[in-house]
mmCIF file of C-alpha atoms in Angstrom:
data_model
loop_
_atom_site.group_PDB
_atom_site.id
_atom_site.type_symbol
_atom_site.label_atom_id
_atom_site.label_comp_id
_atom_site.label_asym_id
_atom_site.label_seq_id
_atom_site.Cartn_x
_atom_site.Cartn_y
_atom_site.Cartn_z
ATOM 1 C CA MET A 1489 4.631 -18.983 -45.612
ATOM 2 C CA SER A 1490 5.742 -16.164 -43.310
ATOM 3 C CA THR A 1491 5.387 -16.532 -39.541
ATOM 4 C CA THR A 1492 5.503 -12.763 -39.012
ATOM 5 C CA PRO A 1493 2.096 -11.568 -37.797
ATOM 6 C CA VAL A 1494 0.156 -9.197 -40.013
ATOM 7 C CA PRO A 1495 -0.543 -5.810 -38.386
ATOM 8 C CA PRO A 1496 -4.139 -5.592 -37.184
ATOM 9 C CA GLU A 1497 -6.767 -3.518 -38.935
ATOM 10 C CA PRO A 1498 -7.409 -0.106 -37.364
ATOM 11 C CA GLN A 1499 -9.968 -0.361 -34.568
ATOM 12 C CA SER A 1500 -12.663 1.954 -33.376
ATOM 13 C CA SER A 1501 -11.845 4.246 -30.488
ATOM 14 C CA SER A 1502 -14.268 2.435 -28.190
ATOM 15 C CA ARG A 1503 -12.811 -0.992 -29.078
ATOM 16 C CA SER A 1504 -9.218 0.131 -28.585
ATOM 17 C CA GLY A 1505 -10.202 1.786 -25.293
ATOM 18 C CA GLU A 1506 -11.782 -1.440 -24.085
ATOM 19 C CA LEU A 1507 -8.648 -3.394 -25.056
ATOM 20 C CA LEU A 1508 -6.529 -0.879 -23.162
ATOM 21 C CA ARG A 1509 -8.665 -1.296 -20.026
ATOM 22 C CA LEU A 1510 -8.370 -5.075 -20.309
ATOM 23 C CA CYS A 1511 -4.586 -4.813 -20.759
ATOM 24 C CA ILE A 1512 -4.130 -2.651 -17.692
ATOM 25 C CA ALA A 1513 -6.187 -5.062 -15.588
ATOM 26 C CA ARG A 1514 -4.120 -8.022 -16.802
ATOM 27 C CA MET A 1515 -0.846 -6.179 -16.309
ATOM 28 C CA GLY A 1516 -1.813 -5.335 -12.723
ATOM 29 C CA ALA A 1517 -2.695 -8.951 -11.977
ATOM 30 C CA HIS A 1518 0.688 -10.261 -13.099
ATOM 31 C CA ALA A 1519 4.273 -9.621 -12.059
ATOM 32 C CA SER A 1520 5.485 -8.152 -15.337
ATOM 33 C CA GLY A 1521 4.853 -4.474 -14.575
ATOM 34 C CA TYR A 1522 3.661 -1.727 -16.879
ATOM 35 C CA GLU A 1523 6.536 -1.764 -19.350
ATOM 36 C CA PRO A 1524 6.016 -1.626 -23.154
ATOM 37 C CA PRO A 1525 6.805 -5.334 -23.717
ATOM 38 C CA SER A 1526 4.230 -6.279 -21.095
ATOM 39 C CA TYR A 1527 1.630 -3.971 -22.632
ATOM 40 C CA ALA A 1528 2.286 -5.338 -26.116
ATOM 41 C CA LEU A 1529 1.981 -8.913 -24.871
ATOM 42 C CA TRP A 1530 -1.280 -8.312 -23.005
ATOM 43 C CA TYR A 1531 -2.725 -6.248 -25.858
ATOM 44 C CA GLU A 1532 -2.223 -9.143 -28.247
ATOM 45 C CA TYR A 1533 -3.594 -11.544 -25.653
ATOM 46 C CA VAL A 1534 -6.815 -9.616 -24.936
ATOM 47 C CA SER A 1535 -7.373 -8.878 -28.622
ATOM 48 C CA GLY A 1536 -6.857 -12.533 -29.560
ATOM 49 C CA GLY A 1537 -4.567 -11.442 -32.370
ATOM 50 C CA ILE A 1538 -2.080 -14.297 -32.041
ATOM 51 C CA PRO A 1539 -3.784 -17.608 -31.206
ATOM 52 C CA GLY A 1540 -0.532 -19.381 -30.273
ATOM 53 C CA LEU A 1541 0.283 -16.649 -27.781
ATOM 54 C CA CYS A 1542 -3.192 -16.833 -26.253
ATOM 55 C CA LYS A 1543 -2.963 -20.599 -25.875
ATOM 56 C CA GLU A 1544 0.475 -20.439 -24.281
ATOM 57 C CA VAL A 1545 -0.519 -17.666 -21.852
ATOM 58 C CA ASP A 1546 -3.687 -19.550 -20.915
ATOM 59 C CA ALA A 1547 -1.610 -22.623 -20.092
ATOM 60 C CA LEU A 1548 0.856 -20.608 -18.010
ATOM 61 C CA ILE A 1549 -1.810 -18.808 -15.975
ATOM 62 C CA ALA A 1550 -4.090 -21.802 -15.505
ATOM 63 C CA GLY A 1551 -5.210 -22.220 -11.944
ATOM 64 C CA GLY A 1552 -4.675 -18.564 -11.048
ATOM 65 C CA LYS A 1553 -0.904 -18.482 -11.506
ATOM 66 C CA ARG A 1554 0.747 -15.109 -12.122
ATOM 67 C CA LEU A 1555 2.906 -14.560 -15.181
ATOM 68 C CA SER A 1556 6.426 -13.576 -14.081
ATOM 69 C CA THR A 1557 8.579 -10.848 -15.573
ATOM 70 C CA GLU A 1558 10.808 -13.524 -17.112
ATOM 71 C CA GLN A 1559 7.862 -15.421 -18.629
ATOM 72 C CA THR A 1560 6.464 -12.175 -20.011
ATOM 73 C CA GLN A 1561 9.795 -11.321 -21.636
ATOM 74 C CA THR A 1562 10.180 -14.831 -23.059
ATOM 75 C CA LEU A 1563 6.695 -14.731 -24.577
ATOM 76 C CA HIS A 1564 7.276 -11.228 -25.911
ATOM 77 C CA ASP A 1565 10.517 -12.323 -27.565
ATOM 78 C CA LYS A 1566 8.895 -15.430 -29.014
ATOM 79 C CA TYR A 1567 5.757 -13.815 -30.452
ATOM 80 C CA LEU A 1568 6.321 -10.067 -30.699
ATOM 81 C CA ARG A 1569 10.003 -9.148 -30.940
ATOM 82 C CA ASP A 1570 9.981 -9.026 -34.702
ATOM 83 C CA ARG A 1571 7.057 -6.600 -34.831
ATOM 84 C CA ALA A 1572 7.782 -3.147 -36.147
ATOM 85 C CA GLU A 1573 9.249 -0.742 -33.572
ATOM 86 C CA GLN A 1574 6.440 1.623 -34.471
ATOM 87 C CA THR A 1575 3.931 -0.728 -32.827
ATOM 88 C CA VAL A 1576 5.917 -0.759 -29.585
ATOM 89 C CA ALA A 1577 6.274 3.025 -29.651
ATOM 90 C CA HIS A 1578 2.522 3.388 -30.173
ATOM 91 C CA ALA A 1579 1.772 1.062 -27.262
ATOM 92 C CA HIS A 1580 4.178 2.948 -25.014
ATOM 93 C CA ALA A 1581 2.626 6.310 -25.915
ATOM 94 C CA ALA A 1582 -0.908 5.007 -25.315
ATOM 95 C CA LEU A 1583 0.040 3.554 -21.941
ATOM 96 C CA ALA A 1584 1.894 6.719 -20.903
ATOM 97 C CA ALA A 1585 -1.162 8.811 -21.802
ATOM 98 C CA VAL A 1586 -3.454 6.608 -19.722
ATOM 99 C CA LEU A 1587 -1.118 6.595 -16.737
ATOM 100 C CA ALA A 1588 -0.745 10.383 -16.959
ATOM 101 C CA HIS A 1589 -4.496 10.792 -16.551
#
């Protein structure tokens, strides 16, 4: 059995917009900045796409703790590094478009 996550099904514009808003709020509340790895991590977290990631993040931020840059990178490497580069490029473009507006 492969441990590589399956790419998500395409989402509606309103659903993906809501996930983006949730990501930006989470990114602002934590110390990991607005970099593509942070966006990818929070996107998967708010979408619930990777249950193990969600559980680990929940444990790390329990009690109002902030996720550090190092923790964000570690989680990204553990759960998302092997994702296609296209996914990261898409996330970066979406975030850049939002920040430009």
